[in-house]
Amino acid sequence: MADDEEAPPTPQWLADKEGENPGPYNEDGLPHGKGVMKYPPPPVEEDEDEKPGDMYEGPMENGKRQGKGKYTWSNGTIYEGDYVDNKKHGRGKFTFPDKSTYEGEFVEDRIEGQGTYVYSNGDIYQGQFLAGKRHGKGMYHYNEVSCQMVGEWADGGFTHGRWVYKDGSMFYGDFKGMQPAQGAYYFSTSQLLQRGTFGSGTWLGDEPLLGKVDQLTELYQQVL
């Protein structure tokens, strides 16, 4: 490094958020114990205002985040929850700048396991996640239209289950690209139940199963 070059800024390990006293260290000079780590601000363009750096509040063991802590990013995102070996692992909560939240399980910095995601528009997903995506059994509630998708998810998309409408009508079956494909439709007003498919968003129903008790019973058990 040339003599006229400044050393890059380094994080500050402090005893508390407001003070200037250093936090506790171990014999090797690594942060160890409860304190606050303040990270350097991110680089900005000439016409941008300076942003605060990231900040971690909580315990550290041998220089790694460990236990229950709080991490605040410079963009306003906040994580509060469990850490293991410097990674989000266990249970915790994300709060994002748009006011959406995720609360549930984490695995090695990933949203993974059982949790609840509340979106900024009021939609809610409750269920299983894998690598940050909806995956497994779960329920998605659409706030604006008051309908729900309940069933199986894979790689973020809905693949099989019930689509329940506000009036109590519902479709049960397979989905492709988050759209209903093939299955059975129950009409709440007429109590009609029939098999069929969706084509270009239109329900194409088979003949009603009137009087076919065995088939009706099977369908009712699936749909209702």
JSON list of N, CA, C and O in Angstrom, two decimals, residues 96-144:
[
{"chain": "A", "resi": 96, "resn": "PHE", "atom": "N", "xyz": [-38.47, -6.10, 6.61]},
{"chain": "A", "resi": 96, "resn": "PHE", "atom": "CA", "xyz": [-37.90, -5.47, 5.42]},
{"chain": "A", "resi": 96, "resn": "PHE", "atom": "C", "xyz": [-38.35, -4.02, 5.30]},
{"chain": "A", "resi": 96, "resn": "PHE", "atom": "O", "xyz": [-39.35, -3.61, 5.91]},
{"chain": "A", "resi": 97, "resn": "PRO", "atom": "N", "xyz": [-37.64, -3.22, 4.50]},
{"chain": "A", "resi": 97, "resn": "PRO", "atom": "CA", "xyz": [-37.99, -1.79, 4.36]},
{"chain": "A", "resi": 97, "resn": "PRO", "atom": "C", "xyz": [-39.42, -1.53, 3.88]},
{"chain": "A", "resi": 97, "resn": "PRO", "atom": "O", "xyz": [-40.00, -0.50, 4.20]},
{"chain": "A", "resi": 98, "resn": "ASP", "atom": "N", "xyz": [-39.99, -2.46, 3.10]},
{"chain": "A", "resi": 98, "resn": "ASP", "atom": "CA", "xyz": [-41.36, -2.27, 2.60]},
{"chain": "A", "resi": 98, "resn": "ASP", "atom": "C", "xyz": [-42.41, -2.73, 3.61]},
{"chain": "A", "resi": 98, "resn": "ASP", "atom": "O", "xyz": [-43.60, -2.83, 3.28]},
{"chain": "A", "resi": 99, "resn": "LYS", "atom": "N", "xyz": [-41.97, -3.04, 4.85]},
{"chain": "A", "resi": 99, "resn": "LYS", "atom": "CA", "xyz": [-42.84, -3.46, 5.96]},
{"chain": "A", "resi": 99, "resn": "LYS", "atom": "C", "xyz": [-43.28, -4.92, 5.87]},
{"chain": "A", "resi": 99, "resn": "LYS", "atom": "O", "xyz": [-44.05, -5.39, 6.72]},
{"chain": "A", "resi": 100, "resn": "SER", "atom": "N", "xyz": [-42.83, -5.64, 4.87]},
{"chain": "A", "resi": 100, "resn": "SER", "atom": "CA", "xyz": [-43.10, -7.08, 4.85]},
{"chain": "A", "resi": 100, "resn": "SER", "atom": "C", "xyz": [-42.21, -7.76, 5.90]},
{"chain": "A", "resi": 100, "resn": "SER", "atom": "O", "xyz": [-41.16, -7.23, 6.28]},
{"chain": "A", "resi": 101, "resn": "THR", "atom": "N", "xyz": [-42.65, -8.93, 6.37]},
{"chain": "A", "resi": 101, "resn": "THR", "atom": "CA", "xyz": [-41.91, -9.63, 7.42]},
{"chain": "A", "resi": 101, "resn": "THR", "atom": "C", "xyz": [-41.90, -11.13, 7.14]},
{"chain": "A", "resi": 101, "resn": "THR", "atom": "O", "xyz": [-42.80, -11.66, 6.50]},
{"chain": "A", "resi": 102, "resn": "TYR", "atom": "N", "xyz": [-40.87, -11.77, 7.65]},
{"chain": "A", "resi": 102, "resn": "TYR", "atom": "CA", "xyz": [-40.83, -13.23, 7.72]},
{"chain": "A", "resi": 102, "resn": "TYR", "atom": "C", "xyz": [-40.45, -13.62, 9.14]},
{"chain": "A", "resi": 102, "resn": "TYR", "atom": "O", "xyz": [-39.49, -13.08, 9.70]},
{"chain": "A", "resi": 103, "resn": "GLU", "atom": "N", "xyz": [-41.21, -14.55, 9.71]},
{"chain": "A", "resi": 103, "resn": "GLU", "atom": "CA", "xyz": [-40.89, -15.03, 11.05]},
{"chain": "A", "resi": 103, "resn": "GLU", "atom": "C", "xyz": [-40.99, -16.55, 11.04]},
{"chain": "A", "resi": 103, "resn": "GLU", "atom": "O", "xyz": [-42.00, -17.12, 10.65]},
{"chain": "A", "resi": 104, "resn": "GLY", "atom": "N", "xyz": [-39.90, -17.20, 11.46]},
{"chain": "A", "resi": 104, "resn": "GLY", "atom": "CA", "xyz": [-39.91, -18.65, 11.45]},
{"chain": "A", "resi": 104, "resn": "GLY", "atom": "C", "xyz": [-38.51, -19.21, 11.55]},
{"chain": "A", "resi": 104, "resn": "GLY", "atom": "O", "xyz": [-37.63, -18.65, 12.21]},
{"chain": "A", "resi": 105, "resn": "GLU", "atom": "N", "xyz": [-38.28, -20.30, 10.81]},
{"chain": "A", "resi": 105, "resn": "GLU", "atom": "CA", "xyz": [-37.04, -21.05, 10.93]},
{"chain": "A", "resi": 105, "resn": "GLU", "atom": "C", "xyz": [-36.02, -20.64, 9.86]},
{"chain": "A", "resi": 105, "resn": "GLU", "atom": "O", "xyz": [-36.40, -20.26, 8.74]},
{"chain": "A", "resi": 106, "resn": "PHE", "atom": "N", "xyz": [-34.75, -20.73, 10.25]},
{"chain": "A", "resi": 106, "resn": "PHE", "atom": "CA", "xyz": [-33.62, -20.45, 9.35]},
{"chain": "A", "resi": 106, "resn": "PHE", "atom": "C", "xyz": [-32.64, -21.62, 9.43]},
{"chain": "A", "resi": 106, "resn": "PHE", "atom": "O", "xyz": [-32.48, -22.24, 10.48]},
{"chain": "A", "resi": 107, "resn": "VAL", "atom": "N", "xyz": [-31.99, -21.89, 8.30]},
{"chain": "A", "resi": 107, "resn": "VAL", "atom": "CA", "xyz": [-30.94, -22.91, 8.25]},
{"chain": "A", "resi": 107, "resn": "VAL", "atom": "C", "xyz": [-29.74, -22.32, 7.51]},
{"chain": "A", "resi": 107, "resn": "VAL", "atom": "O", "xyz": [-29.82, -22.03, 6.31]},
{"chain": "A", "resi": 108, "resn": "GLU", "atom": "N", "xyz": [-28.66, -22.09, 8.24]},
{"chain": "A", "resi": 108, "resn": "GLU", "atom": "CA", "xyz": [-27.41, -21.59, 7.65]},
{"chain": "A", "resi": 108, "resn": "GLU", "atom": "C", "xyz": [-27.65, -20.40, 6.73]},
{"chain": "A", "resi": 108, "resn": "GLU", "atom": "O", "xyz": [-27.28, -20.42, 5.55]},
{"chain": "A", "resi": 109, "resn": "ASP", "atom": "N", "xyz": [-28.26, -19.36, 7.27]},
{"chain": "A", "resi": 109, "resn": "ASP", "atom": "CA", "xyz": [-28.52, -18.09, 6.59]},
{"chain": "A", "resi": 109, "resn": "ASP", "atom": "C", "xyz": [-29.69, -18.14, 5.60]},
{"chain": "A", "resi": 109, "resn": "ASP", "atom": "O", "xyz": [-30.01, -17.13, 4.98]},
{"chain": "A", "resi": 110, "resn": "ARG", "atom": "N", "xyz": [-30.32, -19.30, 5.45]},
{"chain": "A", "resi": 110, "resn": "ARG", "atom": "CA", "xyz": [-31.44, -19.41, 4.50]},
{"chain": "A", "resi": 110, "resn": "ARG", "atom": "C", "xyz": [-32.77, -19.46, 5.24]},
{"chain": "A", "resi": 110, "resn": "ARG", "atom": "O", "xyz": [-32.88, -20.06, 6.31]},
{"chain": "A", "resi": 111, "resn": "ILE", "atom": "N", "xyz": [-33.80, -18.84, 4.65]},
{"chain": "A", "resi": 111, "resn": "ILE", "atom": "CA", "xyz": [-35.17, -19.05, 5.12]},
{"chain": "A", "resi": 111, "resn": "ILE", "atom": "C", "xyz": [-35.55, -20.48, 4.75]},
{"chain": "A", "resi": 111, "resn": "ILE", "atom": "O", "xyz": [-35.68, -20.82, 3.57]},
{"chain": "A", "resi": 112, "resn": "GLU", "atom": "N", "xyz": [-35.69, -21.33, 5.76]},
{"chain": "A", "resi": 112, "resn": "GLU", "atom": "CA", "xyz": [-35.91, -22.75, 5.49]},
{"chain": "A", "resi": 112, "resn": "GLU", "atom": "C", "xyz": [-36.56, -23.41, 6.70]},
{"chain": "A", "resi": 112, "resn": "GLU", "atom": "O", "xyz": [-36.12, -23.22, 7.83]},
{"chain": "A", "resi": 113, "resn": "GLY", "atom": "N", "xyz": [-37.61, -24.20, 6.43]},
{"chain": "A", "resi": 113, "resn": "GLY", "atom": "CA", "xyz": [-38.37, -24.82, 7.50]},
{"chain": "A", "resi": 113, "resn": "GLY", "atom": "C", "xyz": [-39.76, -24.24, 7.56]},
{"chain": "A", "resi": 113, "resn": "GLY", "atom": "O", "xyz": [-40.34, -23.84, 6.54]},
{"chain": "A", "resi": 114, "resn": "GLN", "atom": "N", "xyz": [-40.33, -24.16, 8.75]},
{"chain": "A", "resi": 114, "resn": "GLN", "atom": "CA", "xyz": [-41.69, -23.66, 8.94]},
{"chain": "A", "resi": 114, "resn": "GLN", "atom": "C", "xyz": [-41.66, -22.17, 9.27]},
{"chain": "A", "resi": 114, "resn": "GLN", "atom": "O", "xyz": [-40.85, -21.73, 10.09]},
{"chain": "A", "resi": 115, "resn": "GLY", "atom": "N", "xyz": [-42.54, -21.40, 8.62]},
{"chain": "A", "resi": 115, "resn": "GLY", "atom": "CA", "xyz": [-42.56, -19.98, 8.92]},
{"chain": "A", "resi": 115, "resn": "GLY", "atom": "C", "xyz": [-43.77, -19.28, 8.35]},
{"chain": "A", "resi": 115, "resn": "GLY", "atom": "O", "xyz": [-44.60, -19.87, 7.65]},
{"chain": "A", "resi": 116, "resn": "THR", "atom": "N", "xyz": [-43.86, -17.98, 8.63]},
{"chain": "A", "resi": 116, "resn": "THR", "atom": "CA", "xyz": [-44.95, -17.12, 8.15]},
{"chain": "A", "resi": 116, "resn": "THR", "atom": "C", "xyz": [-44.36, -15.89, 7.49]},
{"chain": "A", "resi": 116, "resn": "THR", "atom": "O", "xyz": [-43.55, -15.18, 8.08]},
{"chain": "A", "resi": 117, "resn": "TYR", "atom": "N", "xyz": [-44.76, -15.65, 6.24]},
{"chain": "A", "resi": 117, "resn": "TYR", "atom": "CA", "xyz": [-44.31, -14.48, 5.49]},
{"chain": "A", "resi": 117, "resn": "TYR", "atom": "C", "xyz": [-45.53, -13.57, 5.27]},
{"chain": "A", "resi": 117, "resn": "TYR", "atom": "O", "xyz": [-46.51, -13.98, 4.67]},
{"chain": "A", "resi": 118, "resn": "VAL", "atom": "N", "xyz": [-45.44, -12.35, 5.79]},
{"chain": "A", "resi": 118, "resn": "VAL", "atom": "CA", "xyz": [-46.50, -11.35, 5.59]},
{"chain": "A", "resi": 118, "resn": "VAL", "atom": "C", "xyz": [-45.98, -10.33, 4.58]},
{"chain": "A", "resi": 118, "resn": "VAL", "atom": "O", "xyz": [-44.98, -9.65, 4.83]},
{"chain": "A", "resi": 119, "resn": "TYR", "atom": "N", "xyz": [-46.66, -10.24, 3.44]},
{"chain": "A", "resi": 119, "resn": "TYR", "atom": "CA", "xyz": [-46.19, -9.36, 2.36]},
{"chain": "A", "resi": 119, "resn": "TYR", "atom": "C", "xyz": [-46.70, -7.94, 2.55]},
{"chain": "A", "resi": 119, "resn": "TYR", "atom": "O", "xyz": [-47.67, -7.70, 3.28]},
{"chain": "A", "resi": 120, "resn": "SER", "atom": "N", "xyz": [-46.07, -7.00, 1.86]},
{"chain": "A", "resi": 120, "resn": "SER", "atom": "CA", "xyz": [-46.40, -5.59, 2.04]},
{"chain": "A", "resi": 120, "resn": "SER", "atom": "C", "xyz": [-47.83, -5.27, 1.60]},
{"chain": "A", "resi": 120, "resn": "SER", "atom": "O", "xyz": [-48.42, -4.29, 2.06]},
{"chain": "A", "resi": 121, "resn": "ASN", "atom": "N", "xyz": [-48.40, -6.09, 0.70]},
{"chain": "A", "resi": 121, "resn": "ASN", "atom": "CA", "xyz": [-49.78, -5.86, 0.24]},
{"chain": "A", "resi": 121, "resn": "ASN", "atom": "C", "xyz": [-50.82, -6.53, 1.13]},
{"chain": "A", "resi": 121, "resn": "ASN", "atom": "O", "xyz": [-52.01, -6.50, 0.83]},
{"chain": "A", "resi": 122, "resn": "GLY", "atom": "N", "xyz": [-50.38, -7.18, 2.21]},
{"chain": "A", "resi": 122, "resn": "GLY", "atom": "CA", "xyz": [-51.31, -7.83, 3.12]},
{"chain": "A", "resi": 122, "resn": "GLY", "atom": "C", "xyz": [-51.48, -9.31, 2.89]},
{"chain": "A", "resi": 122, "resn": "GLY", "atom": "O", "xyz": [-52.12, -10.00, 3.69]},
{"chain": "A", "resi": 123, "resn": "ASP", "atom": "N", "xyz": [-50.93, -9.85, 1.79]},
{"chain": "A", "resi": 123, "resn": "ASP", "atom": "CA", "xyz": [-50.97, -11.29, 1.56]},
{"chain": "A", "resi": 123, "resn": "ASP", "atom": "C", "xyz": [-50.16, -12.01, 2.65]},
{"chain": "A", "resi": 123, "resn": "ASP", "atom": "O", "xyz": [-49.21, -11.45, 3.20]},
{"chain": "A", "resi": 124, "resn": "ILE", "atom": "N", "xyz": [-50.55, -13.25, 2.94]},
{"chain": "A", "resi": 124, "resn": "ILE", "atom": "CA", "xyz": [-49.86, -14.03, 3.98]},
{"chain": "A", "resi": 124, "resn": "ILE", "atom": "C", "xyz": [-49.61, -15.45, 3.48]},
{"chain": "A", "resi": 124, "resn": "ILE", "atom": "O", "xyz": [-50.52, -16.08, 2.92]},
{"chain": "A", "resi": 125, "resn": "TYR", "atom": "N", "xyz": [-48.40, -15.93, 3.66]},
{"chain": "A", "resi": 125, "resn": "TYR", "atom": "CA", "xyz": [-48.11, -17.34, 3.42]},
{"chain": "A", "resi": 125, "resn": "TYR", "atom": "C", "xyz": [-47.67, -17.97, 4.73]},
{"chain": "A", "resi": 125, "resn": "TYR", "atom": "O", "xyz": [-46.75, -17.47, 5.40]},
{"chain": "A", "resi": 126, "resn": "GLN", "atom": "N", "xyz": [-48.31, -19.08, 5.09]},
{"chain": "A", "resi": 126, "resn": "GLN", "atom": "CA", "xyz": [-47.93, -19.85, 6.27]},
{"chain": "A", "resi": 126, "resn": "GLN", "atom": "C", "xyz": [-47.63, -21.27, 5.84]},
{"chain": "A", "resi": 126, "resn": "GLN", "atom": "O", "xyz": [-48.48, -21.92, 5.21]},
{"chain": "A", "resi": 127, "resn": "GLY", "atom": "N", "xyz": [-46.44, -21.74, 6.14]},
{"chain": "A", "resi": 127, "resn": "GLY", "atom": "CA", "xyz": [-46.10, -23.09, 5.74]},
{"chain": "A", "resi": 127, "resn": "GLY", "atom": "C", "xyz": [-44.62, -23.32, 5.68]},
{"chain": "A", "resi": 127, "resn": "GLY", "atom": "O", "xyz": [-43.83, -22.69, 6.39]},
{"chain": "A", "resi": 128, "resn": "GLN", "atom": "N", "xyz": [-44.23, -24.22, 4.79]},
{"chain": "A", "resi": 128, "resn": "GLN", "atom": "CA", "xyz": [-42.85, -24.66, 4.71]},
{"chain": "A", "resi": 128, "resn": "GLN", "atom": "C", "xyz": [-42.09, -23.91, 3.61]},
{"chain": "A", "resi": 128, "resn": "GLN", "atom": "O", "xyz": [-42.65, -23.53, 2.59]},
{"chain": "A", "resi": 129, "resn": "PHE", "atom": "N", "xyz": [-40.78, -23.72, 3.88]},
{"chain": "A", "resi": 129, "resn": "PHE", "atom": "CA", "xyz": [-39.88, -23.07, 2.94]},
{"chain": "A", "resi": 129, "resn": "PHE", "atom": "C", "xyz": [-38.67, -23.97, 2.71]},
{"chain": "A", "resi": 129, "resn": "PHE", "atom": "O", "xyz": [-38.28, -24.74, 3.60]},
{"chain": "A", "resi": 130, "resn": "LEU", "atom": "N", "xyz": [-38.05, -23.81, 1.54]},
{"chain": "A", "resi": 130, "resn": "LEU", "atom": "CA", "xyz": [-36.79, -24.47, 1.24]},
{"chain": "A", "resi": 130, "resn": "LEU", "atom": "C", "xyz": [-35.94, -23.50, 0.44]},
{"chain": "A", "resi": 130, "resn": "LEU", "atom": "O", "xyz": [-36.36, -23.03, -0.62]},
{"chain": "A", "resi": 131, "resn": "ALA", "atom": "N", "xyz": [-34.75, -23.18, 0.97]},
{"chain": "A", "resi": 131, "resn": "ALA", "atom": "CA", "xyz": [-33.84, -22.26, 0.29]},
{"chain": "A", "resi": 131, "resn": "ALA", "atom": "C", "xyz": [-34.52, -20.94, -0.07]},
{"chain": "A", "resi": 131, "resn": "ALA", "atom": "O", "xyz": [-34.33, -20.39, -1.17]},
{"chain": "A", "resi": 132, "resn": "GLY", "atom": "N", "xyz": [-35.36, -20.43, 0.85]},
{"chain": "A", "resi": 132, "resn": "GLY", "atom": "CA", "xyz": [-36.00, -19.13, 0.65]},
{"chain": "A", "resi": 132, "resn": "GLY", "atom": "C", "xyz": [-37.26, -19.13, -0.19]},
{"chain": "A", "resi": 132, "resn": "GLY", "atom": "O", "xyz": [-37.86, -18.07, -0.41]},
{"chain": "A", "resi": 133, "resn": "LYS", "atom": "N", "xyz": [-37.68, -20.31, -0.68]},
{"chain": "A", "resi": 133, "resn": "LYS", "atom": "CA", "xyz": [-38.88, -20.39, -1.52]},
{"chain": "A", "resi": 133, "resn": "LYS", "atom": "C", "xyz": [-39.96, -21.22, -0.85]},
{"chain": "A", "resi": 133, "resn": "LYS", "atom": "O", "xyz": [-39.66, -22.12, -0.06]},
{"chain": "A", "resi": 134, "resn": "ARG", "atom": "N", "xyz": [-41.22, -20.93, -1.17]},
{"chain": "A", "resi": 134, "resn": "ARG", "atom": "CA", "xyz": [-42.32, -21.74, -0.66]},
{"chain": "A", "resi": 134, "resn": "ARG", "atom": "C", "xyz": [-42.17, -23.16, -1.20]},
{"chain": "A", "resi": 134, "resn": "ARG", "atom": "O", "xyz": [-42.09, -23.36, -2.41]},
{"chain": "A", "resi": 135, "resn": "HIS", "atom": "N", "xyz": [-42.10, -24.12, -0.29]},
{"chain": "A", "resi": 135, "resn": "HIS", "atom": "CA", "xyz": [-41.84, -25.50, -0.72]},
{"chain": "A", "resi": 135, "resn": "HIS", "atom": "C", "xyz": [-42.33, -26.46, 0.36]},
{"chain": "A", "resi": 135, "resn": "HIS", "atom": "O", "xyz": [-41.87, -26.39, 1.50]},
{"chain": "A", "resi": 136, "resn": "GLY", "atom": "N", "xyz": [-43.26, -27.34, -0.01]},
{"chain": "A", "resi": 136, "resn": "GLY", "atom": "CA", "xyz": [-43.86, -28.25, 0.96]},
{"chain": "A", "resi": 136, "resn": "GLY", "atom": "C", "xyz": [-45.32, -27.89, 1.18]},
{"chain": "A", "resi": 136, "resn": "GLY", "atom": "O", "xyz": [-45.99, -27.35, 0.30]},
{"chain": "A", "resi": 137, "resn": "LYS", "atom": "N", "xyz": [-45.82, -28.16, 2.36]},
{"chain": "A", "resi": 137, "resn": "LYS", "atom": "CA", "xyz": [-47.22, -27.87, 2.68]},
{"chain": "A", "resi": 137, "resn": "LYS", "atom": "C", "xyz": [-47.34, -26.42, 3.15]},
{"chain": "A", "resi": 137, "resn": "LYS", "atom": "O", "xyz": [-46.57, -25.96, 3.99]},
{"chain": "A", "resi": 138, "resn": "GLY", "atom": "N", "xyz": [-48.37, -25.73, 2.62]},
{"chain": "A", "resi": 138, "resn": "GLY", "atom": "CA", "xyz": [-48.55, -24.35, 3.04]},
{"chain": "A", "resi": 138, "resn": "GLY", "atom": "C", "xyz": [-49.86, -23.76, 2.58]},
{"chain": "A", "resi": 138, "resn": "GLY", "atom": "O", "xyz": [-50.58, -24.34, 1.75]},
{"chain": "A", "resi": 139, "resn": "MET", "atom": "N", "xyz": [-50.18, -22.59, 3.12]},
{"chain": "A", "resi": 139, "resn": "MET", "atom": "CA", "xyz": [-51.40, -21.85, 2.79]},
{"chain": "A", "resi": 139, "resn": "MET", "atom": "C", "xyz": [-51.04, -20.42, 2.42]},
{"chain": "A", "resi": 139, "resn": "MET", "atom": "O", "xyz": [-50.31, -19.75, 3.15]},
{"chain": "A", "resi": 140, "resn": "TYR", "atom": "N", "xyz": [-51.54, -19.95, 1.27]},
{"chain": "A", "resi": 140, "resn": "TYR", "atom": "CA", "xyz": [-51.34, -18.57, 0.84]},
{"chain": "A", "resi": 140, "resn": "TYR", "atom": "C", "xyz": [-52.70, -17.87, 0.82]},
{"chain": "A", "resi": 140, "resn": "TYR", "atom": "O", "xyz": [-53.63, -18.31, 0.15]},
{"chain": "A", "resi": 141, "resn": "HIS", "atom": "N", "xyz": [-52.79, -16.77, 1.56]},
{"chain": "A", "resi": 141, "resn": "HIS", "atom": "CA", "xyz": [-54.03, -16.00, 1.62]},
{"chain": "A", "resi": 141, "resn": "HIS", "atom": "C", "xyz": [-53.85, -14.71, 0.83]},
{"chain": "A", "resi": 141, "resn": "HIS", "atom": "O", "xyz": [-52.95, -13.91, 1.11]},
{"chain": "A", "resi": 142, "resn": "TYR", "atom": "N", "xyz": [-54.71, -14.51, -0.18]},
{"chain": "A", "resi": 142, "resn": "TYR", "atom": "CA", "xyz": [-54.69, -13.29, -0.97]},
{"chain": "A", "resi": 142, "resn": "TYR", "atom": "C", "xyz": [-55.59, -12.25, -0.29]},
{"chain": "A", "resi": 142, "resn": "TYR", "atom": "O", "xyz": [-56.81, -12.41, -0.23]},
{"chain": "A", "resi": 143, "resn": "ASN", "atom": "N", "xyz": [-54.99, -11.18, 0.18]},
{"chain": "A", "resi": 143, "resn": "ASN", "atom": "CA", "xyz": [-55.72, -10.20, 0.98]},
{"chain": "A", "resi": 143, "resn": "ASN", "atom": "C", "xyz": [-56.80, -9.47, 0.19]},
{"chain": "A", "resi": 143, "resn": "ASN", "atom": "O", "xyz": [-57.93, -9.32, 0.64]},
{"chain": "A", "resi": 144, "resn": "GLU", "atom": "N", "xyz": [-56.46, -9.01, -1.01]},
{"chain": "A", "resi": 144, "resn": "GLU", "atom": "CA", "xyz": [-57.38, -8.14, -1.77]},
{"chain": "A", "resi": 144, "resn": "GLU", "atom": "C", "xyz": [-58.64, -8.87, -2.19]},
{"chain": "A", "resi": 144, "resn": "GLU", "atom": "O", "xyz": [-59.74, -8.31, -2.15]}
]
